[in-house]
Tab-separated table of C-alpha atoms in Angstrom:
chain	number	residue	atom	x	y	z
A	1	MET	CA	141.027	94.537	66.256
A	2	LYS	CA	141.903	95.544	62.691
A	3	ARG	CA	140.613	98.810	61.203
A	4	GLN	CA	138.182	97.031	58.830
A	5	ALA	CA	136.719	95.033	61.710
A	6	ILE	CA	136.317	98.267	63.697
A	7	VAL	CA	134.634	99.981	60.750
A	8	ASN	CA	132.275	97.013	60.279
A	9	ALA	CA	131.479	96.902	64.003
A	10	ALA	CA	130.811	100.645	64.009
A	11	ALA	CA	128.520	100.276	60.992
A	12	ALA	CA	126.596	97.568	62.814
A	13	CYS	CA	126.340	99.827	65.827
A	14	ALA	CA	125.030	102.695	63.727
A	15	ALA	CA	122.046	100.510	62.935
A	16	ALA	CA	121.195	100.674	66.640
A	17	LEU	CA	119.768	104.118	66.110
A	18	THR	CA	116.894	102.523	64.205
A	19	ALA	CA	116.990	98.830	65.171
A	20	CYS	CA	115.639	99.127	68.697
A	21	GLY	CA	111.918	99.022	68.309
A	22	GLY	CA	112.013	96.711	65.285
A	23	THR	CA	111.500	92.987	65.061
A	24	GLY	CA	114.172	90.426	64.457
A	25	GLY	CA	114.675	87.379	62.337
A	26	PRO	CA	116.580	84.129	62.749
A	27	ALA	CA	119.919	84.447	64.491
A	28	PRO	CA	123.062	82.371	64.629
A	29	GLY	CA	124.185	80.924	67.953
A	30	PRO	CA	126.775	82.738	70.047
A	31	THR	CA	130.446	82.101	69.344
A	32	THR	CA	132.037	83.123	72.657
A	33	THR	CA	131.167	81.410	75.922
A	34	GLU	CA	133.879	82.379	78.460
A	35	ALA	CA	134.892	85.651	80.126
A	36	VAL	CA	138.121	86.964	78.596
A	37	ALA	CA	140.752	89.691	78.962
A	38	ILE	CA	140.689	92.669	76.577
A	39	THR	CA	143.344	94.939	75.093
A	40	PHE	CA	141.162	97.132	72.830
A	41	HIS	CA	140.106	100.575	74.098
A	42	PRO	CA	137.510	102.528	72.081
A	43	CYS	CA	138.967	105.900	73.153
A	44	ASP	CA	142.298	104.922	71.638
A	45	ASP	CA	141.382	102.502	68.869
A	46	LEU	CA	138.184	103.677	67.160
A	47	PRO	CA	138.969	105.601	63.962
A	48	ILE	CA	137.968	109.243	64.492
A	49	ASP	CA	136.723	109.595	60.895
A	50	VAL	CA	134.360	106.655	61.368
A	51	ILE	CA	132.972	108.033	64.639
A	52	GLU	CA	132.493	111.497	63.141
A	53	GLY	CA	130.820	109.901	60.111
A	54	LEU	CA	128.278	108.305	62.450
A	55	GLY	CA	127.418	111.730	63.895
A	56	PHE	CA	129.383	111.594	67.136
A	57	ILE	CA	131.967	113.932	68.653
A	58	PRO	CA	135.118	111.941	69.485
A	59	GLY	CA	136.936	115.028	70.777
A	60	GLY	CA	134.550	115.099	73.716
A	61	TRP	CA	135.168	111.546	74.950
A	62	THR	CA	134.575	110.759	78.600
A	63	ARG	CA	136.879	107.838	79.348
A	64	THR	CA	135.970	105.186	81.945
A	65	ASP	CA	137.929	102.052	82.818
A	66	ARG	CA	136.374	99.443	85.089
A	67	GLU	CA	137.785	96.294	86.665
A	68	HIS	CA	134.684	94.819	88.369
A	69	PRO	CA	132.547	92.836	87.821
A	70	TRP	CA	134.496	92.510	84.543
A	71	VAL	CA	137.067	94.580	82.692
A	72	SER	CA	135.374	97.305	80.662
A	73	HIS	CA	136.962	100.130	78.665
A	74	GLU	CA	134.344	102.776	77.800
A	75	CYS	CA	134.109	106.048	75.894
A	76	ALA	CA	131.003	108.195	76.203
A	77	THR	CA	130.196	111.065	73.879
A	78	ALA	CA	127.283	113.233	72.824
A	79	ASN	CA	125.490	112.788	69.525
A	80	ASN	CA	125.778	115.885	67.333
A	81	ASN	CA	122.667	115.034	65.295
A	82	ARG	CA	120.526	118.196	65.239
A	83	GLU	CA	117.350	116.098	65.183
A	84	SER	CA	118.248	114.395	68.478
A	85	PRO	CA	120.584	116.705	70.437
A	86	GLY	CA	121.567	115.886	73.984
A	87	TYR	CA	121.505	112.109	73.722
A	88	SER	CA	124.618	110.295	74.876
A	89	THR	CA	126.318	107.293	73.395
A	90	VAL	CA	128.791	104.873	74.932
A	91	PHE	CA	131.243	102.707	72.979
A	92	SER	CA	132.769	99.964	75.130
A	93	ALA	CA	135.043	96.955	74.933
A	94	ARG	CA	134.129	94.443	77.612
A	95	GLY	CA	135.918	91.371	78.842
A	96	MET	CA	132.768	89.296	78.975
A	97	SER	CA	131.320	86.599	76.783
A	98	PHE	CA	128.712	87.133	74.106
A	99	GLN	CA	126.656	84.407	75.798
A	100	SER	CA	126.655	86.331	79.099
A	101	VAL	CA	125.068	89.268	77.263
A	102	LEU	CA	122.433	86.992	75.732
A	103	ASP	CA	121.695	85.590	79.203
A	104	ASP	CA	121.214	89.020	80.850
A	105	SER	CA	117.617	89.118	82.117
A	106	ARG	CA	117.551	92.940	82.006
A	107	LEU	CA	117.701	92.878	78.204
A	108	THR	CA	114.776	92.521	75.806
A	109	GLU	CA	115.943	91.215	72.456
A	110	TYR	CA	114.997	93.084	69.290
A	111	LYS	CA	117.169	91.346	66.748
A	112	ARG	CA	120.155	89.061	66.220
A	113	THR	CA	122.088	89.006	62.990
A	114	THR	CA	125.624	88.789	61.599
A	115	VAL	CA	127.795	91.568	60.191
A	116	ASP	CA	131.019	90.629	58.426
A	117	GLY	CA	130.757	87.160	59.989
A	118	ARG	CA	130.352	88.475	63.547
A	119	ASP	CA	127.296	87.864	65.713
A	120	VAL	CA	125.414	91.077	66.548
A	121	TYR	CA	122.677	91.411	69.177
A	122	PHE	CA	120.258	94.376	69.415
A	123	ALA	CA	118.382	94.799	72.700
A	124	ASP	CA	116.483	97.199	74.930
A	125	HIS	CA	118.246	97.591	78.287
A	126	SER	CA	115.586	98.004	80.978
A	127	GLY	CA	113.750	100.663	78.956
A	128	LEU	CA	116.723	103.020	79.373
A	129	GLU	CA	118.832	102.508	76.274
A	130	CYS	CA	119.305	100.624	73.049
A	131	LEU	CA	122.243	98.220	73.376
A	132	VAL	CA	124.120	96.663	70.458
A	133	THR	CA	126.631	93.919	71.217
A	134	VAL	CA	129.116	92.638	68.650
A	135	ASP	CA	130.965	89.384	69.345
A	136	VAL	CA	134.596	90.289	68.645
A	137	ASP	CA	137.075	87.630	69.481
A	138	PRO	CA	138.160	87.572	72.243
A	139	ALA	CA	135.495	89.758	73.970
A	140	VAL	CA	132.490	91.946	73.084
A	141	PHE	CA	132.196	95.439	71.642
A	142	GLN	CA	129.096	97.335	72.754
A	143	PHE	CA	127.396	100.501	71.621
A	144	THR	CA	124.568	102.087	73.580
A	145	VAL	CA	122.264	105.019	72.874
A	146	ASN	CA	120.141	106.278	75.745
A	147	TYR	CA	116.449	106.978	75.167
A	148	ALA	CA	116.265	110.160	77.255
A	149	LYS	CA	118.082	113.456	76.903
A	150	ASN	CA	120.925	114.123	79.274
A	151	THR	CA	119.802	116.373	82.088
A	152	THR	CA	123.276	117.576	83.084
């Protein structure tokens, strides 16, 4: 993923802080329909200046790599916003299709739109977190913000 695409995806994700709870408009159809391999890792490939500009602490990444049920490279961090301290955020690259996200029955859609020509989906995940999914060829980039403060 090129730097500009990462910056645009991160900007779309930043909207997640306010988008969950809103209403959506018309949305384009999904562009990816098959599960795919991924090479992008948010811990390594997200520009630190962009993440800091969104109010997150990239120096405190918690790195997770999963193989099942699909490949997922994840970086979790705390939000350093003084108005909402203690809330975690996860940036992840997932080897799954955009359509599989749309089909997930645990998600309640808030909005679908496009950012820089990429499909973006905003959803509530089981009342636990706001989930933003960006269709980035060849996989998906996701950004989540939990609704409850971390208790650990």
